[in-house]
Amino acid sequence: MIDFRYHLVSIVAVFLALTVGLVLGTTMLQDPLLNTLQSETADLRGQSEELRAERDSSDRLNEGADRLADAVGDDVLEDRLRDVGLVVIGAPGADEDMVASLEERAEAAGADVQGRVSLEDAFVDDGGATFVDELALQVSLTPEDLTGGPYDKAGVELGRALAVGLDEETETPEAPEEGASEGPHEEDVEESARPSDEDDSKGAEAVLAAFEEGGLISVRGNPARSADALLVVAPAGAPEGESEAANTLLTGFTTALSETVGPTVLAGGTEAAGEGGLIARALAEEAPYSTVDVAGRPTGDVVTVLALAGALEGTLGAYGIGEGVSGFLPEPLPGPIASEDPEDPEADASSGEQDEARRSASGEEE
């Protein structure tokens, strides 16, 4: 039978074991354990200092590269966009400073920045697809020909409003060969049958005005019928809320724009190439236009203009430092656009080659 003495002995044994454990923990095991912890802490501190030194070196290198880009950027980019009509498209959330910096760099390369079209938040809001679809059909001259989703249709119609030149059916016919007979006043009839550039521009302005009045875009400058190329600026970060849905809409919209206008570059910062970013989405879908994920600092802005120049020559690529890029910048570098001086036959020949490259880039046929 278990009595009180048994319980007393058990309790004493338990406390004795605890005492021995405390003694062992504070004497025999203390030094090895502390030495191990101190060694690991010292290693981590050393690694942290090495990483900090590498970060500081990278920051200084990037700052030096930016200063170099500022110093020689204009010389590197000279005439790369000579007389190219450029329209900038700002996605919802695009950084205003980045947009302004890219416009300045493009102008330094000789581009004529005709205007800016900023997409409002309402453009990609949930439940707005029906309105976008209806508006695209209302402003279209050939609504029966529009295909795809609402944002594909909107991209086509806005692209037609921005693109330089008349539609194929209203282009100037080829001049008759020398010596060929021509009916009386035939030239005058043909000329009167074509809509004037002014009328065509007014129609394009009406399309832009309809989207602006609908609260979907805001317009600066005079971008109607002025775009030889497009620069689309991605949001500064991943869109809040339904980011995947918004990126899908914007990717389809930009694809429709590029297929309608021609040479197009989607530019943004490194965050736009990260998970949930618009550039990452475009690369995943193998979009038919160039991308740059280092815009927003002088070096990246130079790369963006080179990407535009390459697109005008028919070369597409993904440039920057993110996953899936083809290189940091186009290789080989695109050349300058030659002068159209009629007294310079070499310039005329070069200009003709570049015009052919532009038509190929925009899908036009000879």
mmCIF file of C-alpha atoms in Angstrom:
data_model
loop_
_atom_site.group_PDB
_atom_site.id
_atom_site.type_symbol
_atom_site.label_atom_id
_atom_site.label_comp_id
_atom_site.label_asym_id
_atom_site.label_seq_id
_atom_site.Cartn_x
_atom_site.Cartn_y
_atom_site.Cartn_z
ATOM 1 C CA MET A 1 0.000 0.000 0.000
ATOM 2 C CA ILE A 2 1.355 3.438 -1.020
ATOM 3 C CA ASP A 3 1.781 5.661 2.000
ATOM 4 C CA PHE A 4 2.769 9.278 2.668
ATOM 5 C CA ARG A 5 6.475 8.397 2.797
ATOM 6 C CA TYR A 6 6.344 7.171 -0.801
ATOM 7 C CA HIS A 7 4.822 10.439 -2.000
ATOM 8 C CA LEU A 8 7.382 12.434 -0.091
ATOM 9 C CA VAL A 9 10.263 10.523 -1.619
ATOM 10 C CA SER A 10 8.790 11.002 -5.120
ATOM 11 C CA ILE A 11 8.436 14.741 -4.667
ATOM 12 C CA VAL A 12 11.994 15.037 -3.352
ATOM 13 C CA ALA A 13 13.260 13.055 -6.350
ATOM 14 C CA VAL A 14 11.497 15.352 -8.784
ATOM 15 C CA PHE A 15 12.918 18.484 -7.223
ATOM 16 C CA LEU A 16 16.349 16.906 -7.082
ATOM 17 C CA ALA A 17 16.177 16.141 -10.802
ATOM 18 C CA LEU A 18 15.174 19.745 -11.568
ATOM 19 C CA THR A 19 18.039 21.014 -9.453
ATOM 20 C CA VAL A 20 20.549 18.795 -11.218
ATOM 21 C CA GLY A 21 19.181 19.940 -14.601
ATOM 22 C CA LEU A 22 19.507 23.579 -13.677
ATOM 23 C CA VAL A 23 23.067 23.029 -12.480
ATOM 24 C CA LEU A 24 24.019 21.222 -15.657
ATOM 25 C CA GLY A 25 22.336 23.853 -17.828
ATOM 26 C CA THR A 26 24.049 26.770 -16.112
ATOM 27 C CA THR A 27 27.506 25.191 -15.852
ATOM 28 C CA MET A 28 28.431 22.299 -18.137
ATOM 29 C CA LEU A 29 26.182 23.254 -21.130
ATOM 30 C CA GLN A 30 26.405 27.039 -20.803
ATOM 31 C CA ASP A 31 29.760 27.668 -22.436
ATOM 32 C CA PRO A 32 29.339 25.402 -25.514
ATOM 33 C CA LEU A 33 25.864 26.744 -26.198
ATOM 34 C CA LEU A 34 26.877 30.369 -25.831
ATOM 35 C CA ASN A 35 29.936 29.841 -27.999
ATOM 36 C CA THR A 36 27.804 28.324 -30.753
ATOM 37 C CA LEU A 37 25.272 31.155 -30.622
ATOM 38 C CA GLN A 38 27.993 33.796 -30.615
ATOM 39 C CA SER A 39 29.713 32.155 -33.590
ATOM 40 C CA GLU A 40 26.491 32.005 -35.606
ATOM 41 C CA THR A 41 25.664 35.608 -34.718
ATOM 42 C CA ALA A 42 29.117 36.739 -35.841
ATOM 43 C CA ASP A 43 28.712 34.870 -39.147
ATOM 44 C CA LEU A 44 25.319 36.459 -39.773
ATOM 45 C CA ARG A 45 26.673 39.885 -38.901
ATOM 46 C CA GLY A 46 29.511 39.392 -41.363
ATOM 47 C CA GLN A 47 27.147 38.277 -44.124
ATOM 48 C CA SER A 48 24.915 41.271 -43.444
ATOM 49 C CA GLU A 49 27.851 43.649 -43.717
ATOM 50 C CA GLU A 50 28.967 42.021 -46.983
ATOM 51 C CA LEU A 51 25.463 42.331 -48.442
ATOM 52 C CA ARG A 52 25.263 45.947 -47.305
ATOM 53 C CA ALA A 53 28.617 46.684 -48.958
ATOM 54 C CA GLU A 54 27.440 44.994 -52.194
ATOM 55 C CA ARG A 55 24.216 47.007 -52.106
ATOM 56 C CA ASP A 56 26.131 50.248 -51.602
ATOM 57 C CA SER A 57 28.449 49.371 -54.487
ATOM 58 C CA SER A 58 25.459 48.574 -56.721
ATOM 59 C CA ASP A 59 23.801 51.862 -55.783
ATOM 60 C CA ARG A 60 26.959 53.808 -56.622
ATOM 61 C CA LEU A 61 27.314 51.909 -59.899
ATOM 62 C CA ASN A 62 23.690 52.637 -60.829
ATOM 63 C CA GLU A 63 24.090 56.303 -59.947
ATOM 64 C CA GLY A 64 27.216 56.447 -62.100
ATOM 65 C CA ALA A 65 25.394 54.747 -64.985
ATOM 66 C CA ASP A 66 22.568 57.264 -64.683
ATOM 67 C CA ARG A 67 25.011 60.181 -64.746
ATOM 68 C CA LEU A 68 26.671 58.669 -67.797
ATOM 69 C CA ALA A 69 23.270 58.232 -69.472
ATOM 70 C CA ASP A 70 22.447 61.876 -68.769
ATOM 71 C CA ALA A 71 25.808 62.980 -70.137
ATOM 72 C CA VAL A 72 25.851 60.989 -73.380
ATOM 73 C CA GLY A 73 22.201 59.996 -73.797
ATOM 74 C CA ASP A 74 21.349 62.749 -76.254
ATOM 75 C CA ASP A 75 24.349 61.861 -78.428
ATOM 76 C CA VAL A 76 23.534 58.142 -78.337
ATOM 77 C CA LEU A 77 19.887 58.752 -79.235
ATOM 78 C CA GLU A 78 20.407 61.537 -81.780
ATOM 79 C CA ASP A 79 17.973 61.154 -84.699
ATOM 80 C CA ARG A 80 16.863 57.697 -83.535
ATOM 81 C CA LEU A 81 13.279 59.030 -83.602
ATOM 82 C CA ARG A 82 13.724 61.848 -86.110
ATOM 83 C CA ASP A 83 10.302 63.289 -87.061
ATOM 84 C CA VAL A 84 8.473 60.272 -85.647
ATOM 85 C CA GLY A 85 4.993 61.174 -84.431
ATOM 86 C CA LEU A 86 4.753 59.692 -80.943
ATOM 87 C CA VAL A 87 1.712 59.382 -78.698
ATOM 88 C CA VAL A 88 2.131 58.327 -75.073
ATOM 89 C CA ILE A 89 -0.530 56.151 -73.417
ATOM 90 C CA GLY A 90 -0.565 56.199 -69.613
ATOM 91 C CA ALA A 91 -2.143 53.161 -67.957
ATOM 92 C CA PRO A 92 -4.142 53.714 -64.751
ATOM 93 C CA GLY A 93 -1.622 54.278 -61.967
ATOM 94 C CA ALA A 94 1.281 55.220 -64.256
ATOM 95 C CA ASP A 95 3.838 57.458 -62.557
ATOM 96 C CA GLU A 96 3.540 61.024 -63.877
ATOM 97 C CA ASP A 97 7.253 61.745 -63.408
ATOM 98 C CA MET A 98 8.144 58.631 -65.397
ATOM 99 C CA VAL A 99 5.794 59.620 -68.203
ATOM 100 C CA ALA A 100 7.212 63.153 -68.370
ATOM 101 C CA SER A 101 10.802 61.878 -68.296
ATOM 102 C CA LEU A 102 10.163 59.434 -71.132
ATOM 103 C CA GLU A 103 8.515 62.159 -73.208
ATOM 104 C CA GLU A 104 11.538 64.429 -72.732
ATOM 105 C CA ARG A 105 13.955 61.671 -73.694
ATOM 106 C CA ALA A 106 11.935 60.836 -76.808
ATOM 107 C CA GLU A 107 11.897 64.498 -77.843
ATOM 108 C CA ALA A 108 15.669 64.626 -77.398
ATOM 109 C CA ALA A 109 15.881 61.731 -79.868
ATOM 110 C CA GLY A 110 13.975 63.815 -82.435
ATOM 111 C CA ALA A 111 10.433 62.549 -81.863
ATOM 112 C CA ASP A 112 7.410 64.792 -82.236
ATOM 113 C CA VAL A 113 5.461 63.972 -79.082
ATOM 114 C CA GLN A 114 1.981 64.837 -80.296
ATOM 115 C CA GLY A 115 0.082 64.215 -77.105
ATOM 116 C CA ARG A 116 -0.784 61.949 -74.229
ATOM 117 C CA VAL A 117 -3.796 59.737 -73.613
ATOM 118 C CA SER A 118 -4.201 58.760 -69.952
ATOM 119 C CA LEU A 119 -6.474 55.836 -69.140
ATOM 120 C CA GLU A 120 -8.666 56.579 -66.127
ATOM 121 C CA ASP A 121 -9.382 54.106 -63.336
ATOM 122 C CA ALA A 122 -12.917 53.749 -64.708
ATOM 123 C CA PHE A 123 -11.441 52.231 -67.859
ATOM 124 C CA VAL A 124 -10.640 48.975 -66.038
ATOM 125 C CA ASP A 125 -13.220 49.143 -63.235
ATOM 126 C CA ASP A 126 -15.256 46.042 -62.511
ATOM 127 C CA GLY A 127 -18.539 46.115 -64.372
ATOM 128 C CA GLY A 128 -17.367 48.693 -66.911
ATOM 129 C CA ALA A 129 -16.778 46.279 -69.771
ATOM 130 C CA THR A 130 -20.319 46.650 -71.112
ATOM 131 C CA PHE A 131 -20.002 50.427 -71.335
ATOM 132 C CA VAL A 132 -16.593 50.151 -73.018
ATOM 133 C CA ASP A 133 -18.042 47.724 -75.552
ATOM 134 C CA GLU A 134 -21.075 49.890 -76.326
ATOM 135 C CA LEU A 135 -18.960 53.012 -76.717
ATOM 136 C CA ALA A 136 -16.505 51.315 -79.080
ATOM 137 C CA LEU A 137 -19.396 50.142 -81.275
ATOM 138 C CA GLN A 138 -21.024 53.602 -81.264
ATOM 139 C CA VAL A 139 -17.906 55.453 -82.457
ATOM 140 C CA SER A 140 -16.911 52.848 -85.044
ATOM 141 C CA LEU A 141 -17.561 53.466 -88.742
ATOM 142 C CA THR A 142 -17.649 49.699 -89.280
ATOM 143 C CA PRO A 143 -18.990 48.169 -86.042
ATOM 144 C CA GLU A 144 -19.830 44.922 -87.824
ATOM 145 C CA ASP A 145 -16.105 44.357 -88.411
ATOM 146 C CA LEU A 146 -15.092 44.678 -84.748
ATOM 147 C CA THR A 147 -14.190 41.382 -83.110
ATOM 148 C CA GLY A 148 -12.897 40.236 -79.740
ATOM 149 C CA GLY A 149 -13.767 41.521 -76.302
ATOM 150 C CA PRO A 150 -14.713 45.067 -75.276
ATOM 151 C CA TYR A 151 -11.129 46.149 -74.699
ATOM 152 C CA ASP A 152 -9.957 44.687 -77.988
ATOM 153 C CA LYS A 153 -12.628 46.772 -79.722
ATOM 154 C CA ALA A 154 -11.680 49.874 -77.732
ATOM 155 C CA GLY A 155 -8.034 49.357 -78.645
ATOM 156 C CA VAL A 156 -8.883 49.128 -82.329
ATOM 157 C CA GLU A 157 -11.037 52.272 -82.334
ATOM 158 C CA LEU A 158 -8.623 54.357 -80.272
ATOM 159 C CA GLY A 159 -5.787 53.060 -82.439
ATOM 160 C CA ARG A 160 -7.602 54.197 -85.583
ATOM 161 C CA ALA A 161 -8.132 57.599 -84.000
ATOM 162 C CA LEU A 162 -4.436 57.918 -83.147
ATOM 163 C CA ALA A 163 -2.736 56.352 -86.175
ATOM 164 C CA VAL A 164 -1.203 58.536 -88.863
ATOM 165 C CA GLY A 165 -2.736 58.436 -92.341
ATOM 166 C CA LEU A 166 -6.046 57.602 -93.932
ATOM 167 C CA ASP A 167 -7.704 54.222 -94.173
ATOM 168 C CA GLU A 168 -6.725 52.028 -97.112
ATOM 169 C CA GLU A 169 -9.925 52.754 -99.033
ATOM 170 C CA THR A 170 -9.235 56.505 -98.918
ATOM 171 C CA GLU A 171 -5.532 56.457 -99.719
ATOM 172 C CA THR A 172 -4.276 58.475 -102.667
ATOM 173 C CA PRO A 173 -4.212 56.290 -105.800
ATOM 174 C CA GLU A 174 -1.003 55.811 -107.696
ATOM 175 C CA ALA A 175 -0.253 58.441 -110.318
ATOM 176 C CA PRO A 176 -0.717 57.279 -113.949
ATOM 177 C CA GLU A 177 2.377 56.447 -115.934
ATOM 178 C CA GLU A 178 3.809 59.170 -118.103
ATOM 179 C CA GLY A 179 2.030 59.329 -121.424
ATOM 180 C CA ALA A 180 -1.015 57.405 -120.264
ATOM 181 C CA SER A 181 -4.359 58.828 -121.302
ATOM 182 C CA GLU A 182 -6.622 60.283 -118.648
ATOM 183 C CA GLY A 183 -10.244 61.355 -118.922
ATOM 184 C CA PRO A 184 -11.197 65.008 -118.542
ATOM 185 C CA HIS A 185 -11.143 66.263 -114.977
ATOM 186 C CA GLU A 186 -10.473 62.711 -113.662
ATOM 187 C CA GLU A 187 -7.877 63.990 -111.218
ATOM 188 C CA ASP A 188 -10.309 66.549 -109.818
ATOM 189 C CA VAL A 189 -12.999 63.903 -109.383
ATOM 190 C CA GLU A 190 -10.649 61.592 -107.524
ATOM 191 C CA GLU A 191 -9.476 64.416 -105.284
ATOM 192 C CA SER A 192 -13.011 65.512 -104.404
ATOM 193 C CA ALA A 193 -14.042 61.923 -103.624
ATOM 194 C CA ARG A 194 -11.455 61.622 -100.893
ATOM 195 C CA PRO A 195 -12.097 63.065 -97.446
ATOM 196 C CA SER A 196 -9.657 65.806 -96.552
ATOM 197 C CA ASP A 197 -7.033 65.375 -93.834
ATOM 198 C CA GLU A 198 -8.923 67.956 -91.804
ATOM 199 C CA ASP A 199 -12.209 66.009 -92.009
ATOM 200 C CA ASP A 200 -10.420 62.779 -91.143
ATOM 201 C CA SER A 201 -8.754 64.437 -88.144
ATOM 202 C CA LYS A 202 -12.094 65.789 -86.939
ATOM 203 C CA GLY A 203 -13.530 62.279 -87.030
ATOM 204 C CA ALA A 204 -10.600 60.989 -84.983
ATOM 205 C CA GLU A 205 -10.998 63.827 -82.505
ATOM 206 C CA ALA A 206 -14.662 62.917 -82.120
ATOM 207 C CA VAL A 207 -13.693 59.359 -81.166
ATOM 208 C CA LEU A 208 -11.233 60.618 -78.546
ATOM 209 C CA ALA A 209 -13.810 63.098 -77.274
ATOM 210 C CA ALA A 210 -16.413 60.348 -76.881
ATOM 211 C CA PHE A 211 -14.080 58.235 -74.739
ATOM 212 C CA GLU A 212 -13.071 61.314 -72.751
ATOM 213 C CA GLU A 213 -16.655 62.397 -72.137
ATOM 214 C CA GLY A 214 -17.393 58.843 -71.020
ATOM 215 C CA GLY A 215 -14.822 59.260 -68.246
ATOM 216 C CA LEU A 216 -12.553 56.552 -69.649
ATOM 217 C CA ILE A 217 -9.589 58.649 -70.803
ATOM 218 C CA SER A 218 -8.106 62.120 -70.544
ATOM 219 C CA VAL A 219 -6.322 63.720 -73.472
ATOM 220 C CA ARG A 220 -3.441 66.208 -73.599
ATOM 221 C CA GLY A 221 -2.109 67.817 -76.755
ATOM 222 C CA ASN A 222 -3.347 66.844 -80.207
ATOM 223 C CA PRO A 223 -2.844 63.107 -80.602
ATOM 224 C CA ALA A 224 -5.579 62.530 -83.220
ATOM 225 C CA ARG A 225 -4.177 61.031 -86.423
ATOM 226 C CA SER A 226 -0.602 61.761 -85.322
ATOM 227 C CA ALA A 227 0.958 58.493 -84.119
ATOM 228 C CA ASP A 228 3.694 56.751 -86.087
ATOM 229 C CA ALA A 229 4.468 54.871 -82.862
ATOM 230 C CA LEU A 230 3.064 54.406 -79.375
ATOM 231 C CA LEU A 231 4.689 54.400 -75.954
ATOM 232 C CA VAL A 232 2.512 52.773 -73.291
ATOM 233 C CA VAL A 233 3.567 53.383 -69.684
ATOM 234 C CA ALA A 234 2.680 50.630 -67.217
ATOM 235 C CA PRO A 235 1.289 51.260 -63.713
ATOM 236 C CA ALA A 236 3.849 52.114 -61.050
ATOM 237 C CA GLY A 237 2.890 48.944 -59.160
ATOM 238 C CA ALA A 238 0.570 45.999 -59.363
ATOM 239 C CA PRO A 239 -3.034 47.276 -59.554
ATOM 240 C CA GLU A 240 -4.989 46.930 -56.343
ATOM 241 C CA GLY A 241 -7.879 44.496 -56.081
ATOM 242 C CA GLU A 242 -8.473 42.454 -59.222
ATOM 243 C CA SER A 243 -4.939 42.915 -60.547
ATOM 244 C CA GLU A 244 -4.997 39.831 -62.766
ATOM 245 C CA ALA A 245 -8.237 40.915 -64.412
ATOM 246 C CA ALA A 246 -6.975 44.477 -64.923
ATOM 247 C CA ASN A 247 -3.706 43.252 -66.411
ATOM 248 C CA THR A 248 -5.561 40.932 -68.760
ATOM 249 C CA LEU A 249 -7.740 43.800 -70.005
ATOM 250 C CA LEU A 250 -4.796 46.176 -70.434
ATOM 251 C CA THR A 251 -2.710 43.552 -72.225
ATOM 252 C CA GLY A 252 -5.491 42.881 -74.725
ATOM 253 C CA PHE A 253 -6.088 46.599 -75.164
ATOM 254 C CA THR A 254 -2.394 47.305 -75.808
ATOM 255 C CA THR A 255 -2.201 44.418 -78.271
ATOM 256 C CA ALA A 256 -5.135 45.850 -80.236
ATOM 257 C CA LEU A 257 -3.508 49.285 -80.204
ATOM 258 C CA SER A 258 -0.198 47.936 -81.505
ATOM 259 C CA GLU A 259 -1.871 45.914 -84.241
ATOM 260 C CA THR A 260 -3.751 49.019 -85.388
ATOM 261 C CA VAL A 261 -1.087 51.724 -85.068
ATOM 262 C CA GLY A 262 2.140 49.774 -85.489
ATOM 263 C CA PRO A 263 5.416 50.098 -83.507
ATOM 264 C CA THR A 264 4.591 49.996 -79.788
ATOM 265 C CA VAL A 265 6.633 49.749 -76.589
ATOM 266 C CA LEU A 266 5.267 48.978 -73.126
ATOM 267 C CA ALA A 267 7.594 50.542 -70.531
ATOM 268 C CA GLY A 268 7.608 50.528 -66.746
ATOM 269 C CA GLY A 269 9.743 50.105 -63.664
ATOM 270 C CA THR A 270 11.115 46.841 -62.305
ATOM 271 C CA GLU A 271 7.981 46.329 -60.211
ATOM 272 C CA ALA A 272 5.915 46.096 -63.408
ATOM 273 C CA ALA A 273 7.925 43.001 -64.364
ATOM 274 C CA GLY A 274 7.395 41.352 -60.987
ATOM 275 C CA GLU A 275 4.568 39.111 -59.917
ATOM 276 C CA GLY A 276 1.232 40.764 -60.639
ATOM 277 C CA GLY A 277 2.802 43.415 -62.910
ATOM 278 C CA LEU A 278 1.544 44.423 -66.345
ATOM 279 C CA ILE A 279 4.857 43.746 -68.111
ATOM 280 C CA ALA A 280 5.032 40.280 -66.558
ATOM 281 C CA ARG A 281 1.565 39.596 -67.916
ATOM 282 C CA ALA A 282 2.485 40.846 -71.384
ATOM 283 C CA LEU A 283 5.565 38.615 -71.476
ATOM 284 C CA ALA A 284 3.554 35.614 -70.278
ATOM 285 C CA GLU A 285 1.102 36.134 -73.150
ATOM 286 C CA GLU A 286 3.914 36.767 -75.673
ATOM 287 C CA ALA A 287 2.366 40.102 -76.632
ATOM 288 C CA PRO A 288 3.338 41.399 -80.110
ATOM 289 C CA TYR A 289 5.166 44.529 -78.934
ATOM 290 C CA SER A 290 8.381 45.399 -77.117
ATOM 291 C CA THR A 291 8.682 45.810 -73.354
ATOM 292 C CA VAL A 292 11.157 47.644 -71.108
ATOM 293 C CA ASP A 293 11.193 47.056 -67.338
ATOM 294 C CA VAL A 294 13.876 49.572 -66.308
ATOM 295 C CA ALA A 295 12.131 52.840 -67.211
ATOM 296 C CA GLY A 296 11.994 55.628 -64.683
ATOM 297 C CA ARG A 297 15.706 56.369 -64.380
ATOM 298 C CA PRO A 298 18.018 57.864 -67.023
ATOM 299 C CA THR A 299 19.587 54.572 -68.106
ATOM 300 C CA GLY A 300 16.206 52.908 -68.471
ATOM 301 C CA ASP A 301 14.754 55.864 -70.355
ATOM 302 C CA VAL A 302 17.566 55.595 -72.907
ATOM 303 C CA VAL A 303 16.827 51.881 -73.299
ATOM 304 C CA THR A 304 13.137 52.716 -73.820
ATOM 305 C CA VAL A 305 13.897 55.106 -76.681
ATOM 306 C CA LEU A 306 16.232 52.532 -78.244
ATOM 307 C CA ALA A 307 13.418 49.983 -77.975
ATOM 308 C CA LEU A 308 11.112 52.405 -79.815
ATOM 309 C CA ALA A 309 13.726 52.941 -82.515
ATOM 310 C CA GLY A 310 14.128 49.188 -82.839
ATOM 311 C CA ALA A 311 10.372 48.714 -83.118
ATOM 312 C CA LEU A 312 10.296 51.252 -85.952
ATOM 313 C CA GLU A 313 12.863 49.093 -87.736
ATOM 314 C CA GLY A 314 10.729 46.019 -87.147
ATOM 315 C CA THR A 315 12.730 44.574 -84.234
ATOM 316 C CA LEU A 316 10.790 43.532 -81.139
ATOM 317 C CA GLY A 317 12.207 42.414 -77.807
ATOM 318 C CA ALA A 318 11.866 42.348 -74.024
ATOM 319 C CA TYR A 319 14.519 44.583 -72.499
ATOM 320 C CA GLY A 320 15.676 45.186 -68.945
ATOM 321 C CA ILE A 321 16.595 42.945 -66.022
ATOM 322 C CA GLY A 322 13.415 41.021 -65.214
ATOM 323 C CA GLU A 323 12.628 37.392 -65.857
ATOM 324 C CA GLY A 324 12.152 36.523 -69.504
ATOM 325 C CA VAL A 325 14.010 39.501 -71.032
ATOM 326 C CA SER A 326 15.954 39.096 -74.258
ATOM 327 C CA GLY A 327 18.682 41.505 -73.146
ATOM 328 C CA PHE A 328 19.257 44.769 -71.339
ATOM 329 C CA LEU A 329 18.971 46.769 -74.563
ATOM 330 C CA PRO A 330 18.480 46.080 -78.286
ATOM 331 C CA GLU A 331 21.443 44.439 -79.994
ATOM 332 C CA PRO A 332 22.559 45.584 -82.445
ATOM 333 C CA LEU A 333 21.572 49.139 -81.656
ATOM 334 C CA PRO A 334 19.057 50.676 -84.080
ATOM 335 C CA GLY A 335 20.514 53.353 -86.299
ATOM 336 C CA PRO A 336 19.466 56.993 -86.659
ATOM 337 C CA ILE A 337 16.700 57.929 -89.071
ATOM 338 C CA ALA A 338 18.200 59.646 -92.082
ATOM 339 C CA SER A 339 17.287 63.137 -93.130
ATOM 340 C CA GLU A 340 14.683 63.533 -95.855
ATOM 341 C CA ASP A 341 16.709 66.260 -97.532
ATOM 342 C CA PRO A 342 15.895 65.902 -101.265
ATOM 343 C CA GLU A 343 19.415 67.067 -102.132
ATOM 344 C CA ASP A 344 20.915 64.071 -100.322
ATOM 345 C CA PRO A 345 20.337 60.914 -102.436
ATOM 346 C CA GLU A 346 21.943 58.667 -99.835
ATOM 347 C CA ALA A 347 19.584 60.045 -97.208
ATOM 348 C CA ASP A 348 16.622 59.408 -99.514
ATOM 349 C CA ALA A 349 17.682 55.797 -100.052
ATOM 350 C CA SER A 350 18.155 55.242 -96.337
ATOM 351 C CA SER A 351 14.826 56.895 -95.580
ATOM 352 C CA GLY A 352 13.100 54.625 -98.072
ATOM 353 C CA GLU A 353 14.571 51.548 -96.405
ATOM 354 C CA GLN A 354 13.407 52.786 -93.018
ATOM 355 C CA ASP A 355 9.916 53.501 -94.335
ATOM 356 C CA GLU A 356 9.752 49.934 -95.605
ATOM 357 C CA ALA A 357 10.845 48.657 -92.181
ATOM 358 C CA ARG A 358 8.137 50.754 -90.518
ATOM 359 C CA ARG A 359 5.463 49.384 -92.821
ATOM 360 C CA SER A 360 6.619 45.860 -92.099
ATOM 361 C CA ALA A 361 6.525 46.563 -88.349
ATOM 362 C CA SER A 362 2.955 47.857 -88.558
ATOM 363 C CA GLY A 363 1.748 44.996 -90.746
ATOM 364 C CA GLU A 364 1.195 47.125 -93.884
ATOM 365 C CA GLU A 365 1.553 45.628 -97.333
ATOM 366 C CA GLU A 366 3.287 47.170 -100.247
#
